[in-house]
Each structure stands twice: as C-alpha cells, then as structure tokens.
C-alpha cells in the first residue's frame, strides 16, 4: 500500500509540489497544500561512487569525476555512502577540500603535518 505521497498526487506538477513541500523549511510548510509532507534534511548518498569498469551503477569515480561528462566533479553530500550521525556541513567541507586537492593534483600532506 502506498503511504506517501498518496493517491491524491497523480500529475507530475502535483509530485513536484509535494517534493518542494517535503524539502521546505518547516516554518514555511503551512503554505504547502500537503502540510503532512515529511521534511527531508541533509540529503545524502544519491550519487554512487565506484570504478566505472566494475560497477555499472557508479556515477562518480573515486576522483569525484562524473561518468560520461568531462570536467565535472561532484563534491557534496550526494557522494556520501551513508549519512553521518551529525550535521553534514563539516563532512561536505572536507569533501570540498579533497576535491580541490584532486583538481589541483596536490599530493597528500607531508609527514610533518600528519596527526597535528
């Protein structure tokens, strides 16, 4: 049995509105037609990372490059395999730092900086 969004949502426009309401700040949900739509925060894990040759479902490789698109990388929560128990902000910042290192082809930190 379908629970959400429910049988009242039939058209693509209704589905778009439902999704918009589901991702809206709770204080703004009163303006939505469906106030029972769940608030979804910290979306993560929507872009599977893996080796393109071995995993047909992978859309991002370990260097954060998007399969089939040149000069595009994903550097946000969508590449997280699971949601961290805390806020995603710090994790996203570290992903962005790593992406910058990958783009600039920087090596890892020298040993004197490790663990400090």
PDB file of C-alpha atoms in Angstrom:
ATOM      1  CA  UNK A   1       0.000   0.000   0.000  1.00  0.00           C
ATOM      2  CA  UNK A   2       1.329   3.412  -0.955  1.00  0.00           C
ATOM      3  CA  UNK A   3       1.608   5.717   2.043  1.00  0.00           C
ATOM      4  CA  UNK A   4       3.415   8.726   0.617  1.00  0.00           C
ATOM      5  CA  UNK A   5       2.876  10.796  -1.398  1.00  0.00           C
ATOM      6  CA  UNK A   6      -0.533   9.104  -1.619  1.00  0.00           C
ATOM      7  CA  UNK A   7      -3.144   8.572  -4.297  1.00  0.00           C
ATOM      8  CA  UNK A   8      -4.068  12.264  -4.357  1.00  0.00           C
ATOM      9  CA  UNK A   9      -0.746  13.015  -6.068  1.00  0.00           C
ATOM     10  CA  UNK A  10      -1.159  11.970  -9.696  1.00  0.00           C
ATOM     11  CA  UNK A  11       0.326  14.520 -12.091  1.00  0.00           C
ATOM     12  CA  UNK A  12       3.973  15.500 -12.499  1.00  0.00           C
ATOM     13  CA  UNK A  13       3.061  19.017 -11.301  1.00  0.00           C
ATOM     14  CA  UNK A  14       1.470  17.630  -8.130  1.00  0.00           C
ATOM     15  CA  UNK A  15       4.537  15.481  -7.493  1.00  0.00           C
ATOM     16  CA  UNK A  16       6.865  18.477  -7.956  1.00  0.00           C
ATOM     17  CA  UNK A  17       4.779  20.474  -5.479  1.00  0.00           C
ATOM     18  CA  UNK A  18       4.809  17.576  -2.999  1.00  0.00           C
ATOM     19  CA  UNK A  19       8.600  17.262  -3.224  1.00  0.00           C
ATOM     20  CA  UNK A  20       9.023  21.027  -2.858  1.00  0.00           C
ATOM     21  CA  UNK A  21       6.864  20.971   0.258  1.00  0.00           C
ATOM     22  CA  UNK A  22       8.771  17.978   1.630  1.00  0.00           C
ATOM     23  CA  UNK A  23      12.068  19.817   1.351  1.00  0.00           C
ATOM     24  CA  UNK A  24      10.818  23.184   2.579  1.00  0.00           C
ATOM     25  CA  UNK A  25      11.698  24.651   5.941  1.00  0.00           C
ATOM     26  CA  UNK A  26       9.065  23.530   8.490  1.00  0.00           C
ATOM     27  CA  UNK A  27       8.146  27.173   9.198  1.00  0.00           C
ATOM     28  CA  UNK A  28       7.193  27.604   5.545  1.00  0.00           C
ATOM     29  CA  UNK A  29       5.266  24.336   5.205  1.00  0.00           C
ATOM     30  CA  UNK A  30       1.968  25.965   6.150  1.00  0.00           C
ATOM     31  CA  UNK A  31       1.876  27.407   2.629  1.00  0.00           C
ATOM     32  CA  UNK A  32       2.070  23.900   1.156  1.00  0.00           C
ATOM     33  CA  UNK A  33      -1.027  22.033   0.104  1.00  0.00           C
ATOM     34  CA  UNK A  34       0.166  18.973   1.979  1.00  0.00           C
ATOM     35  CA  UNK A  35       1.281  20.008   5.475  1.00  0.00           C
ATOM     36  CA  UNK A  36       1.890  16.330   6.320  1.00  0.00           C
ATOM     37  CA  UNK A  37       4.655  16.016   3.748  1.00  0.00           C
ATOM     38  CA  UNK A  38       7.813  14.961   5.565  1.00  0.00           C
ATOM     39  CA  UNK A  39      10.646  17.450   5.931  1.00  0.00           C
ATOM     40  CA  UNK A  40      13.757  15.918   4.491  1.00  0.00           C
ATOM     41  CA  UNK A  41      17.048  17.443   5.543  1.00  0.00           C
ATOM     42  CA  UNK A  42      20.610  16.502   4.794  1.00  0.00           C
ATOM     43  CA  UNK A  43      20.040  14.527   1.623  1.00  0.00           C
ATOM     44  CA  UNK A  44      22.994  12.246   1.002  1.00  0.00           C
ATOM     45  CA  UNK A  45      24.023   9.203  -0.941  1.00  0.00           C
ATOM     46  CA  UNK A  46      22.348   9.931  -4.268  1.00  0.00           C
ATOM     47  CA  UNK A  47      25.492   9.541  -6.436  1.00  0.00           C
ATOM     48  CA  UNK A  48      27.063   6.116  -6.130  1.00  0.00           C
ATOM     49  CA  UNK A  49      30.834   6.172  -6.201  1.00  0.00           C
ATOM     50  CA  UNK A  50      32.809   3.342  -7.732  1.00  0.00           C
ATOM     51  CA  UNK A  51      35.024   2.056 -10.503  1.00  0.00           C
ATOM     52  CA  UNK A  52      33.199   2.641 -13.793  1.00  0.00           C
ATOM     53  CA  UNK A  53      34.670  -0.537 -15.301  1.00  0.00           C
ATOM     54  CA  UNK A  54      33.464  -2.730 -12.441  1.00  0.00           C
ATOM     55  CA  UNK A  55      30.247  -1.027 -11.283  1.00  0.00           C
ATOM     56  CA  UNK A  56      27.517  -0.069 -13.768  1.00  0.00           C
ATOM     57  CA  UNK A  57      25.619   1.776 -11.032  1.00  0.00           C
ATOM     58  CA  UNK A  58      28.519   4.121 -10.217  1.00  0.00           C
ATOM     59  CA  UNK A  59      28.059   7.683 -11.457  1.00  0.00           C
ATOM     60  CA  UNK A  60      31.106   9.168  -9.711  1.00  0.00           C
ATOM     61  CA  UNK A  61      34.607   7.691  -9.610  1.00  0.00           C
ATOM     62  CA  UNK A  62      36.991   7.874  -6.616  1.00  0.00           C
ATOM     63  CA  UNK A  63      38.426  11.086  -8.082  1.00  0.00           C
ATOM     64  CA  UNK A  64      34.892  12.583  -7.911  1.00  0.00           C
ATOM     65  CA  UNK A  65      34.577  12.714 -11.714  1.00  0.00           C
ATOM     66  CA  UNK A  66      31.103  12.239 -13.204  1.00  0.00           C
ATOM     67  CA  UNK A  67      30.758   9.321 -15.588  1.00  0.00           C
ATOM     68  CA  UNK A  68      30.395  10.422 -19.209  1.00  0.00           C
ATOM     69  CA  UNK A  69      30.837  14.150 -18.534  1.00  0.00           C
ATOM     70  CA  UNK A  70      34.187  15.860 -18.968  1.00  0.00           C
ATOM     71  CA  UNK A  71      35.396  18.475 -16.481  1.00  0.00           C
ATOM     72  CA  UNK A  72      32.606  17.865 -13.961  1.00  0.00           C
ATOM     73  CA  UNK A  73      33.052  16.570 -10.423  1.00  0.00           C
ATOM     74  CA  UNK A  74      30.635  16.030  -7.573  1.00  0.00           C
ATOM     75  CA  UNK A  75      31.827  17.412  -4.248  1.00  0.00           C
ATOM     76  CA  UNK A  76      28.861  17.396  -1.885  1.00  0.00           C
ATOM     77  CA  UNK A  77      26.794  15.129   0.360  1.00  0.00           C
ATOM     78  CA  UNK A  78      25.460  13.164  -2.587  1.00  0.00           C
ATOM     79  CA  UNK A  79      28.682  11.112  -2.726  1.00  0.00           C
ATOM     80  CA  UNK A  80      28.458  10.070   0.939  1.00  0.00           C
ATOM     81  CA  UNK A  81      27.642   6.354   1.096  1.00  0.00           C
ATOM     82  CA  UNK A  82      25.634   6.958   4.277  1.00  0.00           C
ATOM     83  CA  UNK A  83      24.503   9.901   6.334  1.00  0.00           C
ATOM     84  CA  UNK A  84      26.765  10.845   9.249  1.00  0.00           C
ATOM     85  CA  UNK A  85      25.152  10.958  12.672  1.00  0.00           C
ATOM     86  CA  UNK A  86      25.772  14.702  12.966  1.00  0.00           C
ATOM     87  CA  UNK A  87      25.243  17.634  10.666  1.00  0.00           C
ATOM     88  CA  UNK A  88      26.640  17.155   7.160  1.00  0.00           C
ATOM     89  CA  UNK A  89      28.260  20.602   6.911  1.00  0.00           C
ATOM     90  CA  UNK A  90      31.741  19.666   8.191  1.00  0.00           C
ATOM     91  CA  UNK A  91      31.783  16.489   6.122  1.00  0.00           C
ATOM     92  CA  UNK A  92      30.839  18.451   2.989  1.00  0.00           C
ATOM     93  CA  UNK A  93      33.611  20.950   3.694  1.00  0.00           C
ATOM     94  CA  UNK A  94      36.143  18.113   3.884  1.00  0.00           C
ATOM     95  CA  UNK A  95      34.820  16.614   0.638  1.00  0.00           C
ATOM     96  CA  UNK A  96      35.258  20.045  -0.972  1.00  0.00           C
ATOM     97  CA  UNK A  97      38.827  20.292   0.372  1.00  0.00           C
ATOM     98  CA  UNK A  98      39.624  16.863  -1.055  1.00  0.00           C
ATOM     99  CA  UNK A  99      38.035  17.819  -4.377  1.00  0.00           C
ATOM    100  CA  UNK A 100      40.243  20.921  -4.526  1.00  0.00           C
ATOM    101  CA  UNK A 101      43.316  18.751  -3.911  1.00  0.00           C
ATOM    102  CA  UNK A 102      42.217  16.330  -6.637  1.00  0.00           C
ATOM    103  CA  UNK A 103      41.568  19.114  -9.145  1.00  0.00           C
ATOM    104  CA  UNK A 104      44.905  20.782  -8.387  1.00  0.00           C
ATOM    105  CA  UNK A 105      46.592  17.363  -8.378  1.00  0.00           C
ATOM    106  CA  UNK A 106      48.093  18.011  -4.941  1.00  0.00           C
ATOM    107  CA  UNK A 107      49.715  15.184  -3.064  1.00  0.00           C
ATOM    108  CA  UNK A 108      48.839  14.300   0.493  1.00  0.00           C
ATOM    109  CA  UNK A 109      50.220  16.423   3.318  1.00  0.00           C
ATOM    110  CA  UNK A 110      53.882  15.903   4.084  1.00  0.00           C
ATOM    111  CA  UNK A 111      54.583  13.639   7.108  1.00  0.00           C
ATOM    112  CA  UNK A 112      55.394  16.588   9.436  1.00  0.00           C
ATOM    113  CA  UNK A 113      51.759  17.763   9.184  1.00  0.00           C
ATOM    114  CA  UNK A 114      50.087  14.398   9.726  1.00  0.00           C
ATOM    115  CA  UNK A 115      48.335  13.997  13.075  1.00  0.00           C
ATOM    116  CA  UNK A 116      48.691  17.615  14.142  1.00  0.00           C
TER     117      UNK A 116
END
